[in-house]
Short mmCIF file of N, CA and C and ligand atoms in Angstrom, two decimals:
data_model
loop_
_atom_site.label_atom_id
_atom_site.label_comp_id
_atom_site.label_asym_id
_atom_site.label_seq_id
_atom_site.Cartn_x
_atom_site.Cartn_y
_atom_site.Cartn_z
N MET A 1 134.11 81.65 126.23
CA MET A 1 133.17 82.66 127.93
C MET A 1 133.47 84.11 127.70
N ASN A 2 132.66 84.74 127.06
CA ASN A 2 132.11 86.08 127.01
C ASN A 2 131.42 86.58 127.35
N LEU A 3 131.80 87.19 128.81
CA LEU A 3 130.43 88.08 130.08
C LEU A 3 130.51 89.26 129.46
N LYS A 4 129.73 90.33 129.88
CA LYS A 4 129.42 91.45 129.91
C LYS A 4 130.24 91.84 130.82
N THR A 5 131.01 92.82 130.37
CA THR A 5 132.03 93.34 130.95
C THR A 5 132.06 95.28 131.61
N ALA A 6 131.87 95.70 132.82
CA ALA A 6 131.57 97.42 132.27
C ALA A 6 133.16 98.51 132.64
N VAL A 7 133.51 98.97 131.63
CA VAL A 7 134.64 99.91 131.49
C VAL A 7 134.00 101.20 132.35
N THR A 8 134.93 101.74 133.22
CA THR A 8 134.63 103.10 134.12
C THR A 8 135.60 104.03 133.54
N ARG A 9 135.55 105.20 133.09
CA ARG A 9 136.50 106.37 133.27
C ARG A 9 135.76 106.95 134.28
N ARG A 10 136.93 107.73 135.05
CA ARG A 10 136.52 108.45 136.10
C ARG A 10 136.96 110.27 135.76
N GLU A 11 136.58 111.18 135.78
CA GLU A 11 136.91 112.64 135.24
C GLU A 11 136.27 113.96 136.23
N HIS A 12 137.01 114.51 135.59
CA HIS A 12 136.65 115.12 137.13
C HIS A 12 136.17 117.54 136.86
N PHE A 13 135.36 117.38 137.32
CA PHE A 13 135.41 119.27 136.65
C PHE A 13 134.35 119.79 138.07
N ASN A 14 135.25 121.67 138.17
CA ASN A 14 134.35 122.19 138.75
C ASN A 14 133.74 123.03 138.56
N ALA A 15 132.45 123.19 138.52
CA ALA A 15 131.39 123.95 138.02
C ALA A 15 131.05 125.05 139.59
N ALA A 16 130.90 126.25 139.18
CA ALA A 16 129.34 127.16 140.40
C ALA A 16 127.84 126.95 139.48
N HIS A 17 127.05 127.24 140.21
CA HIS A 17 125.78 126.81 140.43
C HIS A 17 125.02 127.48 141.01
N ARG A 18 123.89 127.40 141.09
CA ARG A 18 122.45 127.90 142.27
C ARG A 18 121.22 127.27 141.69
N LEU A 19 121.19 126.38 143.28
CA LEU A 19 119.82 125.91 142.72
C LEU A 19 118.41 126.87 143.25
N HIS A 20 117.49 127.17 142.23
CA HIS A 20 116.71 127.98 142.39
C HIS A 20 115.55 127.54 141.10
N ASN A 21 114.11 127.69 141.68
CA ASN A 21 112.96 127.87 141.13
C ASN A 21 112.37 128.71 140.61
N LYS A 22 112.51 129.93 139.82
CA LYS A 22 111.90 130.46 139.80
C LYS A 22 110.51 130.96 139.69
N ASN A 23 109.68 129.79 139.37
CA ASN A 23 107.65 130.22 139.87
C ASN A 23 108.00 130.31 141.79
N TRP A 24 108.86 129.75 142.14
CA TRP A 24 108.59 129.84 143.97
C TRP A 24 108.77 131.08 144.40
N SER A 25 108.63 131.29 145.10
CA SER A 25 109.08 132.93 146.24
C SER A 25 110.01 132.98 145.83
N ASP A 26 110.83 133.65 147.13
CA ASP A 26 112.59 133.31 147.36
C ASP A 26 112.32 132.94 148.85
N GLU A 27 111.12 133.24 149.78
CA GLU A 27 111.24 131.84 150.85
C GLU A 27 111.07 130.79 150.96
N GLN A 28 110.03 130.32 149.72
CA GLN A 28 110.02 128.85 149.47
C GLN A 28 111.24 128.24 148.73
N ASN A 29 112.30 129.08 147.87
CA ASN A 29 113.43 128.79 147.29
C ASN A 29 114.36 128.66 148.39
N ARG A 30 114.42 128.96 149.30
CA ARG A 30 115.25 129.34 151.12
C ARG A 30 115.12 127.72 151.38
N GLY A 31 113.98 127.93 151.82
CA GLY A 31 112.78 126.91 152.38
C GLY A 31 113.12 125.55 151.55
N VAL A 32 113.95 125.52 150.15
CA VAL A 32 113.78 123.89 149.42
C VAL A 32 114.78 124.12 149.50
N PHE A 33 115.47 125.51 148.96
CA PHE A 33 116.96 124.70 148.52
C PHE A 33 118.46 125.26 149.91
N GLY A 34 117.85 125.66 150.88
CA GLY A 34 119.15 126.19 152.07
C GLY A 34 120.10 126.88 151.27
N LYS A 35 121.20 126.88 151.46
CA LYS A 35 122.83 127.15 151.26
C LYS A 35 122.82 127.57 149.21
N CYS A 36 122.83 125.64 148.83
CA CYS A 36 122.22 125.47 147.74
C CYS A 36 121.76 127.11 146.91
N ASN A 37 120.60 127.74 147.61
CA ASN A 37 119.92 128.56 146.65
C ASN A 37 120.68 130.37 146.67
N ASN A 38 121.46 130.00 147.18
CA ASN A 38 122.73 131.59 147.57
C ASN A 38 122.80 132.61 146.36
N PRO A 39 122.50 134.24 145.89
CA PRO A 39 121.63 134.21 145.04
C PRO A 39 123.79 134.53 144.01
N ASN A 40 124.78 134.66 145.00
CA ASN A 40 125.71 134.61 143.98
C ASN A 40 126.24 132.97 143.52
N TYR A 41 125.27 132.57 143.85
CA TYR A 41 126.37 130.71 143.09
C TYR A 41 127.53 130.44 144.93
N HIS A 42 127.64 128.45 144.74
CA HIS A 42 128.94 128.83 145.26
C HIS A 42 129.26 126.93 144.26
N GLY A 43 130.19 126.98 144.60
CA GLY A 43 130.96 126.14 143.49
C GLY A 43 131.03 124.53 144.11
N HIS A 44 131.67 123.25 143.21
CA HIS A 44 131.32 122.12 144.09
C HIS A 44 132.87 121.28 142.43
N ASN A 45 133.18 121.02 143.13
CA ASN A 45 134.44 119.29 142.49
C ASN A 45 133.02 118.70 142.29
N TYR A 46 132.96 118.18 140.99
CA TYR A 46 132.40 116.98 140.69
C TYR A 46 133.81 116.28 139.57
N GLU A 47 132.84 114.46 140.89
CA GLU A 47 133.66 113.83 139.90
C GLU A 47 133.02 113.02 139.36
N LEU A 48 133.05 112.71 138.46
CA LEU A 48 132.35 111.78 136.94
C LEU A 48 132.63 110.42 136.56
N GLU A 49 132.07 109.72 136.93
CA GLU A 49 132.33 108.38 136.31
C GLU A 49 130.89 107.95 135.17
N VAL A 50 132.04 107.17 134.54
CA VAL A 50 130.94 106.70 132.95
C VAL A 50 131.40 105.43 132.82
N LYS A 51 130.53 105.34 132.76
CA LYS A 51 130.02 103.31 132.87
C LYS A 51 129.61 102.84 131.39
N VAL A 52 131.06 102.29 130.06
CA VAL A 52 130.63 101.53 129.14
C VAL A 52 130.84 99.71 129.92
N ILE A 53 128.73 99.37 129.38
CA ILE A 53 128.69 97.91 129.67
C ILE A 53 128.54 97.05 128.75
N GLY A 54 129.43 96.44 128.62
CA GLY A 54 129.35 95.36 126.97
C GLY A 54 130.29 94.22 126.86
N PHE A 55 131.09 93.65 125.44
CA PHE A 55 131.59 92.49 125.66
C PHE A 55 133.00 92.84 125.24
N ILE A 56 133.79 91.91 125.56
CA ILE A 56 135.33 92.09 124.87
C ILE A 56 135.22 91.58 123.66
N ASN A 57 136.53 93.07 122.92
CA ASN A 57 136.40 92.60 122.16
C ASN A 57 137.63 91.17 121.53
N GLU A 58 137.21 90.82 120.92
CA GLU A 58 138.35 89.77 120.63
C GLU A 58 139.85 90.20 119.88
N ASP A 59 139.32 90.91 118.98
CA ASP A 59 141.03 91.55 118.24
C ASP A 59 141.43 92.11 119.15
N THR A 60 140.76 93.49 120.23
CA THR A 60 141.62 94.47 120.83
C THR A 60 142.03 93.58 122.12
N GLY A 61 140.45 92.60 122.86
CA GLY A 61 141.01 92.37 124.13
C GLY A 61 140.26 93.61 125.22
N TYR A 62 139.22 94.68 124.03
CA TYR A 62 138.57 95.60 125.13
C TYR A 62 136.99 95.65 124.83
N VAL A 63 137.05 96.00 126.46
CA VAL A 63 135.18 96.73 126.00
C VAL A 63 135.40 98.02 125.16
N ILE A 64 136.10 98.78 125.33
CA ILE A 64 135.92 100.28 124.56
C ILE A 64 137.35 100.82 124.33
N ASP A 65 137.73 101.46 124.34
CA ASP A 65 139.04 101.76 124.52
C ASP A 65 138.86 103.45 124.97
N THR A 66 139.89 102.83 126.36
CA THR A 66 139.35 103.79 127.11
C THR A 66 140.24 105.39 127.01
N LYS A 67 140.94 105.29 126.02
CA LYS A 67 141.33 107.04 125.42
C LYS A 67 141.17 107.88 125.00
N MET A 68 139.58 106.72 123.66
CA MET A 68 138.55 107.57 123.27
C MET A 68 136.95 107.92 124.43
N LEU A 69 137.81 107.02 125.16
CA LEU A 69 136.58 107.25 126.22
C LEU A 69 136.62 108.80 127.07
N SER A 70 138.05 108.32 126.83
CA SER A 70 138.31 109.56 127.55
C SER A 70 138.21 111.21 127.15
N ASP A 71 138.99 110.78 125.69
CA ASP A 71 138.61 111.89 124.77
C ASP A 71 137.12 112.58 124.99
N LEU A 72 136.61 111.81 124.36
CA LEU A 72 135.31 112.08 124.01
C LEU A 72 134.33 112.62 126.01
N ILE A 73 134.62 112.51 126.64
CA ILE A 73 134.00 113.52 128.08
C ILE A 73 134.79 114.66 128.20
N LYS A 74 136.08 114.17 127.60
CA LYS A 74 136.62 115.79 127.69
C LYS A 74 136.32 116.57 126.47
N ILE A 75 136.24 116.22 125.66
CA ILE A 75 135.19 117.10 124.18
C ILE A 75 134.06 117.56 124.56
N ASN A 76 132.80 116.44 125.07
CA ASN A 76 131.60 117.13 124.46
C ASN A 76 131.06 116.94 126.10
N VAL A 77 132.25 117.27 127.43
CA VAL A 77 131.11 117.35 128.27
C VAL A 77 132.33 118.36 129.63
N LEU A 78 134.08 117.82 129.30
CA LEU A 78 134.35 118.31 130.00
C LEU A 78 134.62 119.70 130.04
N GLU A 79 135.07 120.31 127.79
CA GLU A 79 134.81 121.44 127.83
C GLU A 79 133.98 122.66 127.83
N LYS A 80 132.62 122.56 127.77
CA LYS A 80 132.12 122.85 128.22
C LYS A 80 130.98 122.65 129.98
N PHE A 81 131.72 122.14 130.42
CA PHE A 81 131.37 122.11 132.22
C PHE A 81 132.12 122.83 132.77
N ASP A 82 133.76 122.34 132.97
CA ASP A 82 134.43 122.93 133.59
C ASP A 82 134.70 124.69 133.76
N HIS A 83 135.01 124.78 135.18
CA HIS A 83 135.42 126.13 135.48
C HIS A 83 134.12 126.91 134.10
N LYS A 84 133.00 126.13 134.90
CA LYS A 84 131.31 127.46 134.27
C LYS A 84 130.65 127.59 135.81
N ASN A 85 129.71 128.56 134.91
CA ASN A 85 128.99 128.64 136.32
C ASN A 85 127.64 128.10 134.78
N LEU A 86 127.49 127.30 135.12
CA LEU A 86 125.75 125.85 135.19
C LEU A 86 125.19 127.28 134.87
N ASN A 87 124.57 128.10 135.76
CA ASN A 87 123.42 128.70 135.35
C ASN A 87 123.51 129.05 134.37
N MET A 88 124.33 130.17 134.03
CA MET A 88 124.60 131.22 133.02
C MET A 88 125.66 130.69 131.52
N ASP A 89 126.29 129.95 131.43
CA ASP A 89 127.33 129.62 131.14
C ASP A 89 127.18 128.80 130.33
N VAL A 90 125.52 127.29 130.49
CA VAL A 90 125.27 126.04 129.62
C VAL A 90 124.32 126.24 129.58
N GLU A 91 124.00 126.62 128.39
CA GLU A 91 122.96 125.95 127.43
C GLU A 91 121.46 125.64 128.27
N GLU A 92 122.27 123.77 128.12
CA GLU A 92 121.20 122.88 129.33
C GLU A 92 120.33 123.30 130.06
N PHE A 93 121.18 124.94 130.31
CA PHE A 93 120.97 125.01 132.47
C PHE A 93 120.16 126.11 132.65
N LYS A 94 119.87 126.74 131.38
CA LYS A 94 119.69 128.60 131.33
C LYS A 94 118.52 128.04 131.73
N ASN A 95 117.10 126.46 131.73
CA ASN A 95 116.03 126.78 132.03
C ASN A 95 115.38 125.38 132.69
N LEU A 96 116.62 124.91 133.50
CA LEU A 96 117.01 123.69 133.95
C LEU A 96 117.49 123.73 135.44
N ASN A 97 117.29 123.53 136.53
CA ASN A 97 117.43 123.50 137.63
C ASN A 97 118.80 122.26 137.71
N PRO A 98 119.97 122.74 137.56
CA PRO A 98 121.12 122.17 137.33
C PRO A 98 121.10 121.55 139.17
N THR A 99 120.85 120.41 139.28
CA THR A 99 120.95 119.45 140.61
C THR A 99 121.85 118.41 139.75
N ALA A 100 122.31 117.89 140.79
CA ALA A 100 123.04 116.70 140.47
C ALA A 100 122.26 115.76 139.79
N GLU A 101 120.98 115.06 140.02
CA GLU A 101 120.88 114.88 139.17
C GLU A 101 120.09 115.13 137.84
N ASN A 102 120.18 116.29 137.81
CA ASN A 102 120.00 116.84 136.53
C ASN A 102 121.11 117.07 135.56
N ILE A 103 122.28 117.41 136.06
CA ILE A 103 123.62 117.73 135.24
C ILE A 103 124.33 115.48 135.07
N ALA A 104 123.39 115.21 135.64
CA ALA A 104 124.01 113.89 134.95
C ALA A 104 123.14 113.13 134.39
N MET A 105 121.92 113.24 134.50
CA MET A 105 121.02 113.45 133.12
C MET A 105 122.13 113.92 132.01
N VAL A 106 121.91 115.20 131.95
CA VAL A 106 122.49 116.21 130.82
C VAL A 106 123.85 115.61 130.44
N ILE A 107 124.15 114.52 130.75
CA ILE A 107 125.36 113.99 130.84
C ILE A 107 125.33 113.12 129.77
N TYR A 108 124.81 112.67 129.96
CA TYR A 108 123.96 111.27 129.86
C TYR A 108 123.27 111.30 127.93
N ARG A 109 122.47 112.52 128.59
CA ARG A 109 121.73 112.62 126.84
C ARG A 109 123.43 113.16 126.42
N ILE A 110 124.18 113.96 126.67
CA ILE A 110 125.78 113.75 125.73
C ILE A 110 126.55 113.01 125.10
N ILE A 111 126.47 112.34 125.56
CA ILE A 111 127.47 110.97 126.25
C ILE A 111 126.00 109.21 124.51
N ARG A 112 125.22 109.60 125.41
CA ARG A 112 124.28 108.18 124.91
C ARG A 112 124.90 108.02 123.04
N PRO A 113 124.22 109.16 122.48
CA PRO A 113 124.73 109.30 121.44
C PRO A 113 125.74 109.09 120.62
N LEU A 114 126.79 109.02 121.34
CA LEU A 114 128.38 109.17 120.92
C LEU A 114 128.92 108.07 121.06
N ILE A 115 128.59 106.92 121.76
CA ILE A 115 128.36 105.79 121.99
C ILE A 115 127.24 104.96 121.11
N GLU A 116 128.16 103.80 120.47
CA GLU A 116 127.89 102.67 120.25
C GLU A 116 126.58 102.37 120.67
N LYS A 117 125.49 101.96 119.66
CA LYS A 117 124.09 101.47 120.73
C LYS A 117 124.24 99.98 121.31
N GLN A 118 125.69 99.07 120.69
CA GLN A 118 125.71 97.97 121.32
C GLN A 118 126.01 98.46 123.13
N TYR A 119 126.30 99.22 123.81
CA TYR A 119 126.57 99.17 124.69
C TYR A 119 125.49 99.36 125.53
N GLU A 120 126.49 99.33 126.98
CA GLU A 120 124.94 99.84 127.82
C GLU A 120 126.13 101.45 128.31
N LEU A 121 125.43 102.79 128.68
CA LEU A 121 126.16 103.87 129.19
C LEU A 121 125.42 103.84 130.80
N LYS A 122 126.33 103.86 131.78
CA LYS A 122 125.55 104.66 132.87
C LYS A 122 126.44 105.75 133.92
N ILE A 123 126.02 106.75 134.53
CA ILE A 123 126.87 108.31 135.02
C ILE A 123 126.49 107.66 136.22
N LYS A 124 127.93 108.22 136.90
CA LYS A 124 127.25 108.19 138.28
C LYS A 124 128.09 109.44 138.22
N LEU A 125 127.52 110.34 139.19
CA LEU A 125 128.49 112.03 139.99
C LEU A 125 128.21 112.50 140.90
N TYR A 126 129.52 112.67 140.89
CA TYR A 126 129.13 113.03 142.43
C TYR A 126 130.23 114.47 143.55
N GLU A 127 128.51 115.08 143.47
CA GLU A 127 128.40 116.70 144.13
C GLU A 127 129.34 116.74 144.67
N THR A 128 129.71 115.89 146.27
CA THR A 128 129.98 116.10 146.90
C THR A 128 130.84 114.11 147.75
N PRO A 129 131.85 113.88 148.02
CA PRO A 129 132.45 112.46 148.67
C PRO A 129 131.97 111.76 148.62
N ARG A 130 130.09 112.51 149.34
CA ARG A 130 129.14 112.13 150.36
C ARG A 130 128.11 112.28 149.94
N ASN A 131 128.29 112.78 148.41
CA ASN A 131 126.39 113.30 148.41
C ASN A 131 126.64 112.83 146.44
N PHE A 132 126.50 111.24 146.13
CA PHE A 132 126.05 110.51 144.60
C PHE A 132 124.79 110.65 143.90
N VAL A 133 124.95 111.17 142.42
CA VAL A 133 123.81 110.05 141.20
C VAL A 133 123.76 109.38 140.67
N GLU A 134 122.83 108.00 140.25
CA GLU A 134 123.54 107.36 139.24
C GLU A 134 122.74 107.44 138.21
N ILE A 135 122.71 107.26 137.28
CA ILE A 135 121.44 107.17 135.81
C ILE A 135 122.46 106.98 134.67
N PRO A 136 121.39 106.26 134.33
CA PRO A 136 120.00 105.34 134.86
C PRO A 136 119.76 104.15 135.94
N TYR A 137 119.08 104.10 136.26
CA TYR A 137 118.86 103.68 137.00
C TYR A 137 117.64 102.44 137.03
NI1 NI B 1 125.61 123.14 145.33
#
């Protein structure tokens, strides 16, 4: 019997951001984004969970090698995001508001092509211990 199995790698990064819609007035931005619109940015300790779903390989006993998955996340996501100002330092957010939703979507787009097609991929991103987003859902 070979059931679909999920393997999750948890990683961490911290980064600064500012939520802002440049098409809106300052007042409108403050109204919608509150403290997250602070002009001088603020930081979060993000917890990232990358879940790979597939079948257990008979030869290895693995769904996916977690060391390989960990390296892939480190090289392609953490080196890009960790200790960065997302608005200023990360190309993807030059014209995209770095909400948890959009950060998770960008991470999905980075990792999806790097994982073989036979696997499903789910991203869970905690912006605070109480707030997290999941994509795709
Ligand atoms: Ni924030």
